[in-house]
Amino acid sequence: NGLRDPTTRWKFPIPYILADNLGLNAKGVILYAFEMFRLKSCVDFKPYEGEDTYIIFQEFDGCWSMVGDQHTGQNLSIGSGCDYKAIVEHELLHALGFYHEQSRSDRDDYVNIWWDEVIPGYEHNFVTYNDSYITDLNTPYDYESLMHYAPFSFNKNESVPTVTAKIPAFDDIIGQRLDFSTIDLERLNRMYNCTATHTLLDQCTFEKQNICGMIQGTRDDADWIHERGDGPGKEDHTLVGRCKEAGYFMYFNTSYGQTEEAALLESRILYPKRKQQCLQFYYKMTGSPLDRLVVWVKRDDSTGNVRKLVKIQTFQGDNEYGWKIGHVTLREEVKFRYLFQGTKGDPQNSAGGIFLDDITLTETPCPRGVWMVRNFSHLLQTTVKGDMVFSPRFYSSEGYGYGVTLYPHGRNGTSRSGYVGLAFQLYSGENDAILEWPVENRQAIMTIVDNDPDAKKRMSSSMVFTTSKDHISPDINYSNIWDRPSIVGKYEQSCNCFRGISWGWSAIISHVQLQKRNFIKDDTLVIFVDFEDITHLNQTEVPVTSTRKSSSGLILQSQGLQTSQEDSHTATLEGQPSNLQRQTRSVENTGPLEDHNWPQYFRDPCEPNPCQNEGICVNVKGMASCRCASGHAFFYTGERCQAMQVHGSILGMMIGGVAGTIVLSIVIISMMSQRRS
Amino acid sequence: ISIKPFSKESDLDASNQGKDILEINLAAGLDLFEGDILLPENR
C-alpha cells in the first residue's frame, strides 16, 4: 500500500536527527530499528549533515509519522510507550511511503470492517485509497503486515473487534507487532529497487546441491558430506525432518579412520563493509567428546590472494546430542572466507559425527547472552502462571553479570492468559568490585528468536529497556534496583550468586504465536540477551544548519500536539560521544566495536559516494578513496575528483594548434595587406 | 532447568505492556489520520 508518486521516495541514506527530547531508551530502539532495515533491505540512514530533507525523531505525545519524503525536515514522534522495535519500524514504513494495509483499495475482499462497532466519529480511519494514488506493488493482501490494524482498533466495546479477517485463521495474526512480514519487505524492496541488503553477507541452509558456493578443502584428509536427514536423530535443523526429499545438512563422520583426521569446508569469498561480523550456525556433535569443530578465517594477504589463515574459535564435543547454536565474532576488513574444520578426536569411541546447518553471516555484533530452553513443550505442560525459570548468568562486555527470568505462562498479576513473560535481572559476578553501581543507562535487549533459516524472514520478538535511576522498588527501601545485586538482591542457589530484582514484561508473546513461526524448533526456545552502555546517546546535539521548513499541518480534532520543542535548532548525531559522557569502568577494554549503536565508522564510507564527476569510491581500510574518471582529452583529480585537468599531450596539441592558427592568420593578413599596397 | 514457584511478586513490570500504537495515541488524546498519520496541510 505504497504511494505511487515517485517524488515521495527517499534517496538513501536517509539523514536523521535524534532530538534530545527523546528518552535514552527511545534513541537506542530507533538505532536498533535502523539495524533491522539494514539487515533486511537496502534502506539506510545517516546522521544529519545539513541536508534539505531529513527525519527528525522527537518525543511528542504518541507514535506517529508523515507518509513519504516531504522534502523538508519532517517529524516522526516516538512518544512515551512507543519505544519498541516494531512500533518504530511501523512509523518508519509510513515515512518511507506506506499507508496501512487495510486501506488498500481491495481490502473488502479480505477483511470485514464492523462499522457499528467503531467509535462514532472515527469512521474516517477506515478509508480506502484509490489505486491511482497508491500501489500494492503487485503483492497480495498481507494479513501478517506490520502495517495492518489490530482487530480492536477504534472499537467502542472493549471485547468486540472492528476488523476481522475473512479467513478466520488470520484473526490472531492481523495487527502483529513482531517485525516486518515477508511481504512488507518484498514491497519495501520493490519500491526502492533493492537488490541486496547492507549487513547480510551470507547464509546457507544446505538445501541445494551447490551448498551455497562452499568448497571442500583440498589439503585435508576427508570431506564433509552433503546429507539429507532421514530417520530419528538425523533430522536437519532447517526443516527438522518435516519435509520429504528435503532437509539437508553437512556431515563429517568421526566414527572411522585415524585420530586427528580433518575435513575442511570453505565459504565463498566475501567482501565485508563493516569491521565486525557475526557468524551464526547450528551444529550437533554426536560422536566422541574429543571431536572438534574449529572455525577459521582465510583473509586477503594484501596481495589479493585469500590465503592468510587465522584460527577463531573451537567447539568441543560433549555428551549432549541436540542441535546447538554457535556464534563466532569475526573482525574482517578485507575480503575473506570462513572455514569449518571438523577433526576426529577418537574414532574408536565414536558412533556419530559433526552436523552443520543454517549458517548466517551478518555484519552485526553477536549476542552476548544466548539461552537455549530445551524441552519447551514439557516446560509449558509442567508449569502454571507465575512459575519462573532462571537463565544462566551471562557477562556484558563491561563485565556485569546478568540474566533473564522466563515465565512460561506469564507473571502473576497479568490479566492475559496463554502468554510467555520475560524479565531481565542483574546477577552478582566476579567483576562487581571494580564496576560502577548502580548501573544506569545500559540498554537491555531481550529477543525471543524466530529461527527461520532466512535471516530476512525472521520475525523475532524483541523487548528493549534502559536502566535508569528512576527504577526503584519499595521491597528494597526505594533503592535503585540496578544497584549491586549482593546488596539489593537475594541469594540464588542455582548460580551460587545474588540475583537482583527483575524488570520486564508479564506477557511478551502468546503461546499461539510461538507455535506459528519458527520460535520452537527441535522443541527448543532460543533467547538472546544483551546489556550494553548507551550513555553516549545522552547528549549528541548538533545545530541544524539551514532554515527548516516547518512540517506542520497537524490535522487534530481534539487536542493540539506539544510542539514547544519542534523548533529546536538542534540536531542529534548517532554515535557522537558527548564531553559529558560518564567515565565507565569496564573489565574488557572492548571499545565501541561492542556497542549496539553502530558508530559512524561502521558504515560504508563509500555510501553515499563522496567522489564527484563519476569517480568510483573504494573502501581502503575504512576510509573512502576516490578513483577518478578519465577521458581521452581530460581527467579529474583531487581528493574527491573535483578538479578537471586536460591531458598534457592534448593540451600541447591544443596550444600548438592555436599558436599555428594565429601565426598562419598573421601571415595571411600580412600577405593580403602587402598585395593591396 | 529448575522451576521456581511463584512466591512474592517483587519484580517490576515495564510500562505499556503490549499497548499498540492506536491505544497509545487515543490515550494521549490524539486524533490523527488513521490513528498515527500526520497529514501535510494540502491533504
PDB file of N, CA and C in Angstrom, chain A residues 61-66 81 84 90-91 94 99-100 125 129 133 149 153 177 387-389 407 411-412 475 492 499 502-506 553-555 557-558 561, chain B residues 1-6 8-22 24-26 28-41 43:
ATOM      1  N   ASP A  61       3.591  13.682  22.072  1.00  0.00           N
ATOM      2  CA  ASP A  61       2.594  12.718  22.535  1.00  0.00           C
ATOM      3  C   ASP A  61       2.363  11.697  21.428  1.00  0.00           C
ATOM      4  N   GLY A  62       2.411  10.438  21.766  1.00  0.00           N
ATOM      5  CA  GLY A  62       2.039   9.386  20.829  1.00  0.00           C
ATOM      6  C   GLY A  62       3.112   8.982  19.839  1.00  0.00           C
ATOM      7  N   CYS A  63       2.723   8.010  18.989  1.00  0.00           N
ATOM      8  CA  CYS A  63       3.618   7.486  17.961  1.00  0.00           C
ATOM      9  C   CYS A  63       3.005   7.854  16.610  1.00  0.00           C
ATOM     10  N   TRP A  64       3.690   8.617  15.807  1.00  0.00           N
ATOM     11  CA  TRP A  64       3.124   8.998  14.517  1.00  0.00           C
ATOM     12  C   TRP A  64       4.207   9.461  13.548  1.00  0.00           C
ATOM     13  N   SER A  65       3.797   9.521  12.278  1.00  0.00           N
ATOM     14  CA  SER A  65       4.727   9.902  11.222  1.00  0.00           C
ATOM     15  C   SER A  65       3.950  10.505  10.060  1.00  0.00           C
ATOM     16  N   MET A  66       4.643  11.164   9.182  1.00  0.00           N
ATOM     17  CA  MET A  66       4.043  11.558   7.903  1.00  0.00           C
ATOM     18  C   MET A  66       4.318  10.428   6.911  1.00  0.00           C
ATOM     19  N   GLY A  81       5.928   5.235  25.616  1.00  0.00           N
ATOM     20  CA  GLY A  81       5.299   3.947  25.339  1.00  0.00           C
ATOM     21  C   GLY A  81       5.475   3.468  23.907  1.00  0.00           C
ATOM     22  N   TYR A  84       9.408   0.776  21.138  1.00  0.00           N
ATOM     23  CA  TYR A  84       9.508  -0.648  20.830  1.00  0.00           C
ATOM     24  C   TYR A  84       9.964  -0.796  19.388  1.00  0.00           C
ATOM     25  N   HIS A  90       7.175   0.385  12.209  1.00  0.00           N
ATOM     26  CA  HIS A  90       5.875   0.749  11.628  1.00  0.00           C
ATOM     27  C   HIS A  90       5.876   2.225  11.218  1.00  0.00           C
ATOM     28  N   GLU A  91       6.315   3.089  12.114  1.00  0.00           N
ATOM     29  CA  GLU A  91       6.314   4.529  11.805  1.00  0.00           C
ATOM     30  C   GLU A  91       7.302   4.846  10.692  1.00  0.00           C
ATOM     31  N   HIS A  94       5.774   4.147   7.390  1.00  0.00           N
ATOM     32  CA  HIS A  94       4.955   5.289   6.960  1.00  0.00           C
ATOM     33  C   HIS A  94       5.863   6.329   6.303  1.00  0.00           C
ATOM     34  N   TYR A  99       1.098   3.332   3.498  1.00  0.00           N
ATOM     35  CA  TYR A  99      -0.088   3.510   4.331  1.00  0.00           C
ATOM     36  C   TYR A  99      -0.402   2.192   5.031  1.00  0.00           C
ATOM     37  N   HIS A 100      -1.495   2.199   5.790  1.00  0.00           N
ATOM     38  CA  HIS A 100      -1.873   0.963   6.483  1.00  0.00           C
ATOM     39  C   HIS A 100      -2.385  -0.076   5.483  1.00  0.00           C
ATOM     40  N   ASN A 125     -11.163   6.709   9.846  1.00  0.00           N
ATOM     41  CA  ASN A 125      -9.901   5.968   9.967  1.00  0.00           C
ATOM     42  C   ASN A 125      -9.925   4.649   9.206  1.00  0.00           C
ATOM     43  N   TYR A 129      -7.948   3.713  -0.288  1.00  0.00           N
ATOM     44  CA  TYR A 129      -7.388   4.630  -1.274  1.00  0.00           C
ATOM     45  C   TYR A 129      -7.584   4.083  -2.669  1.00  0.00           C
ATOM     46  N   TYR A 133      -3.700   6.456  -6.589  1.00  0.00           N
ATOM     47  CA  TYR A 133      -2.904   7.165  -5.571  1.00  0.00           C
ATOM     48  C   TYR A 133      -1.888   6.235  -4.910  1.00  0.00           C
ATOM     49  N   TYR A 149      -3.881  -2.820  10.837  1.00  0.00           N
ATOM     50  CA  TYR A 149      -4.545  -2.521  12.102  1.00  0.00           C
ATOM     51  C   TYR A 149      -4.721  -3.809  12.896  1.00  0.00           C
ATOM     52  N   SER A 153      -9.105  -2.050  16.855  1.00  0.00           N
ATOM     53  CA  SER A 153      -8.752  -0.649  16.597  1.00  0.00           C
ATOM     54  C   SER A 153     -10.004   0.213  16.552  1.00  0.00           C
ATOM     55  N   ARG A 177       2.877  -7.266  15.901  1.00  0.00           N
ATOM     56  CA  ARG A 177       3.922  -6.259  16.094  1.00  0.00           C
ATOM     57  C   ARG A 177       5.225  -6.940  16.504  1.00  0.00           C
ATOM     58  N   ASP A 387       5.011 -19.365  37.652  1.00  0.00           N
ATOM     59  CA  ASP A 387       6.236 -20.163  37.743  1.00  0.00           C
ATOM     60  C   ASP A 387       7.315 -19.522  36.885  1.00  0.00           C
ATOM     61  N   MET A 388       8.531 -19.652  37.365  1.00  0.00           N
ATOM     62  CA  MET A 388       9.607 -18.990  36.623  1.00  0.00           C
ATOM     63  C   MET A 388      10.840 -19.861  36.513  1.00  0.00           C
ATOM     64  N   VAL A 389      11.608 -19.585  35.466  1.00  0.00           N
ATOM     65  CA  VAL A 389      12.854 -20.316  35.217  1.00  0.00           C
ATOM     66  C   VAL A 389      13.942 -19.281  34.994  1.00  0.00           C
ATOM     67  N   TYR A 407       8.921 -16.710  32.285  1.00  0.00           N
ATOM     68  CA  TYR A 407       7.647 -17.123  32.883  1.00  0.00           C
ATOM     69  C   TYR A 407       6.867 -17.847  31.790  1.00  0.00           C
ATOM     70  N   ARG A 411       3.496 -13.758  34.153  1.00  0.00           N
ATOM     71  CA  ARG A 411       3.625 -13.459  35.578  1.00  0.00           C
ATOM     72  C   ARG A 411       2.272 -13.473  36.257  1.00  0.00           C
ATOM     73  N   ASN A 412       2.310 -13.665  37.538  1.00  0.00           N
ATOM     74  CA  ASN A 412       1.078 -13.470  38.315  1.00  0.00           C
ATOM     75  C   ASN A 412       0.703 -12.003  38.241  1.00  0.00           C
ATOM     76  N   ASP A 475      10.442  -2.811  47.874  1.00  0.00           N
ATOM     77  CA  ASP A 475      10.990  -4.001  48.533  1.00  0.00           C
ATOM     78  C   ASP A 475      12.406  -3.799  49.047  1.00  0.00           C
ATOM     79  N   GLU A 492      20.707 -16.759  45.302  1.00  0.00           N
ATOM     80  CA  GLU A 492      20.089 -17.736  44.399  1.00  0.00           C
ATOM     81  C   GLU A 492      21.013 -18.962  44.324  1.00  0.00           C
ATOM     82  N   ARG A 499      20.841 -12.533  43.013  1.00  0.00           N
ATOM     83  CA  ARG A 499      20.013 -12.140  41.870  1.00  0.00           C
ATOM     84  C   ARG A 499      19.259 -10.874  42.239  1.00  0.00           C
ATOM     85  N   SER A 502      14.021  -8.134  39.138  1.00  0.00           N
ATOM     86  CA  SER A 502      13.937  -8.176  37.676  1.00  0.00           C
ATOM     87  C   SER A 502      12.959  -7.121  37.162  1.00  0.00           C
ATOM     88  N   TRP A 503      13.134  -6.807  35.881  1.00  0.00           N
ATOM     89  CA  TRP A 503      12.339  -5.774  35.208  1.00  0.00           C
ATOM     90  C   TRP A 503      11.945  -6.351  33.848  1.00  0.00           C
ATOM     91  N   GLY A 504      10.664  -6.380  33.568  1.00  0.00           N
ATOM     92  CA  GLY A 504      10.316  -6.963  32.278  1.00  0.00           C
ATOM     93  C   GLY A 504       8.847  -6.951  31.969  1.00  0.00           C
ATOM     94  N   TRP A 505       8.428  -7.917  31.175  1.00  0.00           N
ATOM     95  CA  TRP A 505       7.097  -7.949  30.603  1.00  0.00           C
ATOM     96  C   TRP A 505       6.353  -9.211  31.048  1.00  0.00           C
ATOM     97  N   SER A 506       5.166  -8.998  31.589  1.00  0.00           N
ATOM     98  CA  SER A 506       4.361 -10.115  32.078  1.00  0.00           C
ATOM     99  C   SER A 506       3.917 -11.012  30.940  1.00  0.00           C
ATOM    100  N   GLY A 553       1.015  21.277   9.856  1.00  0.00           N
ATOM    101  CA  GLY A 553      -0.132  20.762   9.144  1.00  0.00           C
ATOM    102  C   GLY A 553      -0.752  19.642   9.923  1.00  0.00           C
ATOM    103  N   LEU A 554      -0.678  19.721  11.229  1.00  0.00           N
ATOM    104  CA  LEU A 554      -1.240  18.673  12.045  1.00  0.00           C
ATOM    105  C   LEU A 554      -2.749  18.710  11.899  1.00  0.00           C
ATOM    106  N   ILE A 555      -3.317  17.577  11.591  1.00  0.00           N
ATOM    107  CA  ILE A 555      -4.761  17.532  11.495  1.00  0.00           C
ATOM    108  C   ILE A 555      -5.261  16.872  12.758  1.00  0.00           C
ATOM    109  N   GLN A 557      -8.153  16.857  15.923  1.00  0.00           N
ATOM    110  CA  GLN A 557      -9.533  17.255  16.165  1.00  0.00           C
ATOM    111  C   GLN A 557      -9.821  17.510  17.630  1.00  0.00           C
ATOM    112  N   SER A 558      -9.022  16.912  18.504  1.00  0.00           N
ATOM    113  CA  SER A 558      -9.397  17.093  19.903  1.00  0.00           C
ATOM    114  C   SER A 558      -8.350  17.809  20.723  1.00  0.00           C
ATOM    115  N   LEU A 561      -0.875  19.100  19.569  1.00  0.00           N
ATOM    116  CA  LEU A 561       0.326  18.403  19.996  1.00  0.00           C
ATOM    117  C   LEU A 561       1.221  19.373  20.717  1.00  0.00           C
TER     118      LEU A 561
ATOM    119  N   ILE B   1      17.332 -27.305  34.110  1.00  0.00           N
ATOM    120  CA  ILE B   1      16.426 -26.201  34.398  1.00  0.00           C
ATOM    121  C   ILE B   1      15.707 -26.474  35.699  1.00  0.00           C
ATOM    122  N   SER B   2      15.714 -25.502  36.597  1.00  0.00           N
ATOM    123  CA  SER B   2      14.914 -25.671  37.809  1.00  0.00           C
ATOM    124  C   SER B   2      13.792 -24.639  37.798  1.00  0.00           C
ATOM    125  N   ILE B   3      12.585 -25.136  38.042  1.00  0.00           N
ATOM    126  CA  ILE B   3      11.414 -24.249  38.004  1.00  0.00           C
ATOM    127  C   ILE B   3      11.177 -23.691  39.395  1.00  0.00           C
ATOM    128  N   LYS B   4      11.082 -22.379  39.486  1.00  0.00           N
ATOM    129  CA  LYS B   4      10.824 -21.728  40.769  1.00  0.00           C
ATOM    130  C   LYS B   4       9.343 -21.396  40.852  1.00  0.00           C
ATOM    131  N   PRO B   5       8.673 -21.850  41.893  1.00  0.00           N
ATOM    132  CA  PRO B   5       7.267 -21.486  42.020  1.00  0.00           C
ATOM    133  C   PRO B   5       7.134 -20.020  42.407  1.00  0.00           C
ATOM    134  N   PHE B   6       6.001 -19.466  42.083  1.00  0.00           N
ATOM    135  CA  PHE B   6       5.733 -18.075  42.431  1.00  0.00           C
ATOM    136  C   PHE B   6       5.755 -17.911  43.948  1.00  0.00           C
ATOM    137  N   LYS B   8       6.734 -14.297  46.028  1.00  0.00           N
ATOM    138  CA  LYS B   8       6.240 -12.940  46.239  1.00  0.00           C
ATOM    139  C   LYS B   8       6.657 -12.132  45.007  1.00  0.00           C
ATOM    140  N   GLU B   9       5.687 -11.517  44.407  1.00  0.00           N
ATOM    141  CA  GLU B   9       5.967 -10.814  43.150  1.00  0.00           C
ATOM    142  C   GLU B   9       6.651  -9.488  43.429  1.00  0.00           C
ATOM    143  N   SER B  10       7.958  -9.544  43.725  1.00  0.00           N
ATOM    144  CA  SER B  10       8.658  -8.295  43.996  1.00  0.00           C
ATOM    145  C   SER B  10       9.257  -7.715  42.726  1.00  0.00           C
ATOM    146  N   ASP B  11       9.173  -8.466  41.639  1.00  0.00           N
ATOM    147  CA  ASP B  11       9.774  -7.974  40.409  1.00  0.00           C
ATOM    148  C   ASP B  11       8.851  -6.969  39.728  1.00  0.00           C
ATOM    149  N   LEU B  12       9.443  -6.121  38.912  1.00  0.00           N
ATOM    150  CA  LEU B  12       8.697  -4.987  38.361  1.00  0.00           C
ATOM    151  C   LEU B  12       8.333  -5.207  36.898  1.00  0.00           C
ATOM    152  N   ASP B  13       7.201  -4.638  36.524  1.00  0.00           N
ATOM    153  CA  ASP B  13       6.762  -4.708  35.136  1.00  0.00           C
ATOM    154  C   ASP B  13       7.132  -3.431  34.411  1.00  0.00           C
ATOM    155  N   ALA B  14       7.608  -3.593  33.180  1.00  0.00           N
ATOM    156  CA  ALA B  14       7.860  -2.418  32.353  1.00  0.00           C
ATOM    157  C   ALA B  14       6.514  -1.779  32.009  1.00  0.00           C
ATOM    158  N   SER B  15       6.582  -0.501  31.664  1.00  0.00           N
ATOM    159  CA  SER B  15       5.326   0.198  31.363  1.00  0.00           C
ATOM    160  C   SER B  15       4.789  -0.230  29.997  1.00  0.00           C
ATOM    161  N   ASN B  16       3.543   0.128  29.738  1.00  0.00           N
ATOM    162  CA  ASN B  16       2.920  -0.108  28.436  1.00  0.00           C
ATOM    163  C   ASN B  16       3.010  -1.547  27.987  1.00  0.00           C
ATOM    164  N   GLN B  17       2.530  -2.447  28.802  1.00  0.00           N
ATOM    165  CA  GLN B  17       2.595  -3.867  28.476  1.00  0.00           C
ATOM    166  C   GLN B  17       1.716  -4.157  27.257  1.00  0.00           C
ATOM    167  N   GLY B  18       2.357  -4.284  26.119  1.00  0.00           N
ATOM    168  CA  GLY B  18       1.654  -4.726  24.925  1.00  0.00           C
ATOM    169  C   GLY B  18       0.648  -3.741  24.357  1.00  0.00           C
ATOM    170  N   LYS B  19       0.757  -2.461  24.670  1.00  0.00           N
ATOM    171  CA  LYS B  19      -0.174  -1.488  24.094  1.00  0.00           C
ATOM    172  C   LYS B  19       0.229  -1.203  22.648  1.00  0.00           C
ATOM    173  N   ASP B  20      -0.764  -1.148  21.793  1.00  0.00           N
ATOM    174  CA  ASP B  20      -0.467  -0.893  20.394  1.00  0.00           C
ATOM    175  C   ASP B  20      -0.521   0.613  20.124  1.00  0.00           C
ATOM    176  N   ILE B  21      -0.082   0.959  18.921  1.00  0.00           N
ATOM    177  CA  ILE B  21       0.064   2.367  18.547  1.00  0.00           C
ATOM    178  C   ILE B  21      -1.240   3.145  18.744  1.00  0.00           C
ATOM    179  N   LEU B  22      -2.332   2.574  18.248  1.00  0.00           N
ATOM    180  CA  LEU B  22      -3.592   3.324  18.305  1.00  0.00           C
ATOM    181  C   LEU B  22      -4.057   3.521  19.740  1.00  0.00           C
ATOM    182  N   ILE B  24      -2.115   3.802  22.354  1.00  0.00           N
ATOM    183  CA  ILE B  24      -1.245   4.837  22.942  1.00  0.00           C
ATOM    184  C   ILE B  24      -1.708   6.212  22.482  1.00  0.00           C
ATOM    185  N   ASN B  25      -2.015   6.338  21.190  1.00  0.00           N
ATOM    186  CA  ASN B  25      -2.391   7.640  20.651  1.00  0.00           C
ATOM    187  C   ASN B  25      -3.762   8.093  21.147  1.00  0.00           C
ATOM    188  N   LEU B  26      -4.690   7.159  21.241  1.00  0.00           N
ATOM    189  CA  LEU B  26      -6.013   7.536  21.749  1.00  0.00           C
ATOM    190  C   LEU B  26      -5.913   7.943  23.215  1.00  0.00           C
ATOM    191  N   ALA B  28      -3.467   9.269  24.562  1.00  0.00           N
ATOM    192  CA  ALA B  28      -2.818  10.586  24.630  1.00  0.00           C
ATOM    193  C   ALA B  28      -3.752  11.685  24.133  1.00  0.00           C
ATOM    194  N   GLY B  29      -4.960  11.329  23.716  1.00  0.00           N
ATOM    195  CA  GLY B  29      -5.923  12.322  23.259  1.00  0.00           C
ATOM    196  C   GLY B  29      -5.686  12.766  21.830  1.00  0.00           C
ATOM    197  N   LEU B  30      -4.904  12.002  21.082  1.00  0.00           N
ATOM    198  CA  LEU B  30      -4.626  12.382  19.693  1.00  0.00           C
ATOM    199  C   LEU B  30      -5.707  11.839  18.777  1.00  0.00           C
ATOM    200  N   ASP B  31      -6.035  12.595  17.770  1.00  0.00           N
ATOM    201  CA  ASP B  31      -6.932  12.084  16.730  1.00  0.00           C
ATOM    202  C   ASP B  31      -6.270  12.350  15.394  1.00  0.00           C
ATOM    203  N   LEU B  32      -5.253  11.546  15.114  1.00  0.00           N
ATOM    204  CA  LEU B  32      -4.522  11.701  13.863  1.00  0.00           C
ATOM    205  C   LEU B  32      -5.216  10.895  12.774  1.00  0.00           C
ATOM    206  N   PHE B  33      -4.883  11.170  11.548  1.00  0.00           N
ATOM    207  CA  PHE B  33      -5.459  10.444  10.435  1.00  0.00           C
ATOM    208  C   PHE B  33      -5.040   8.970  10.518  1.00  0.00           C
ATOM    209  N   GLU B  34      -6.002   8.068  10.424  1.00  0.00           N
ATOM    210  CA  GLU B  34      -5.762   6.626  10.578  1.00  0.00           C
ATOM    211  C   GLU B  34      -4.994   6.325  11.864  1.00  0.00           C
ATOM    212  N   GLY B  35      -5.131   7.181  12.821  1.00  0.00           N
ATOM    213  CA  GLY B  35      -4.573   6.909  14.138  1.00  0.00           C
ATOM    214  C   GLY B  35      -3.158   7.357  14.354  1.00  0.00           C
ATOM    215  N   ASP B  36      -2.313   7.280  13.312  1.00  0.00           N
ATOM    216  CA  ASP B  36      -0.903   7.634  13.530  1.00  0.00           C
ATOM    217  C   ASP B  36      -0.258   8.300  12.325  1.00  0.00           C
ATOM    218  N   ILE B  37      -1.095   8.874  11.457  1.00  0.00           N
ATOM    219  CA  ILE B  37      -0.507   9.527  10.276  1.00  0.00           C
ATOM    220  C   ILE B  37      -0.734  11.037  10.377  1.00  0.00           C
ATOM    221  N   LEU B  38       0.355  11.768  10.231  1.00  0.00           N
ATOM    222  CA  LEU B  38       0.276  13.222  10.250  1.00  0.00           C
ATOM    223  C   LEU B  38       0.210  13.680   8.801  1.00  0.00           C
ATOM    224  N   LEU B  39      -0.867  14.354   8.431  1.00  0.00           N
ATOM    225  CA  LEU B  39      -1.036  14.765   7.034  1.00  0.00           C
ATOM    226  C   LEU B  39      -0.465  16.160   6.815  1.00  0.00           C
ATOM    227  N   PRO B  40       0.122  16.389   5.646  1.00  0.00           N
ATOM    228  CA  PRO B  40       0.522  17.760   5.324  1.00  0.00           C
ATOM    229  C   PRO B  40      -0.733  18.600   5.107  1.00  0.00           C
ATOM    230  N   GLU B  41      -0.610  19.903   5.220  1.00  0.00           N
ATOM    231  CA  GLU B  41      -1.789  20.773   5.166  1.00  0.00           C
ATOM    232  C   GLU B  41      -2.576  20.621   3.875  1.00  0.00           C
ATOM    233  N   ARG B  43      -3.218  18.123   2.189  1.00  0.00           N
ATOM    234  CA  ARG B  43      -4.019  16.886   2.119  1.00  0.00           C
ATOM    235  C   ARG B  43      -5.222  16.984   3.049  1.00  0.00           C
TER     236      ARG B  43
END
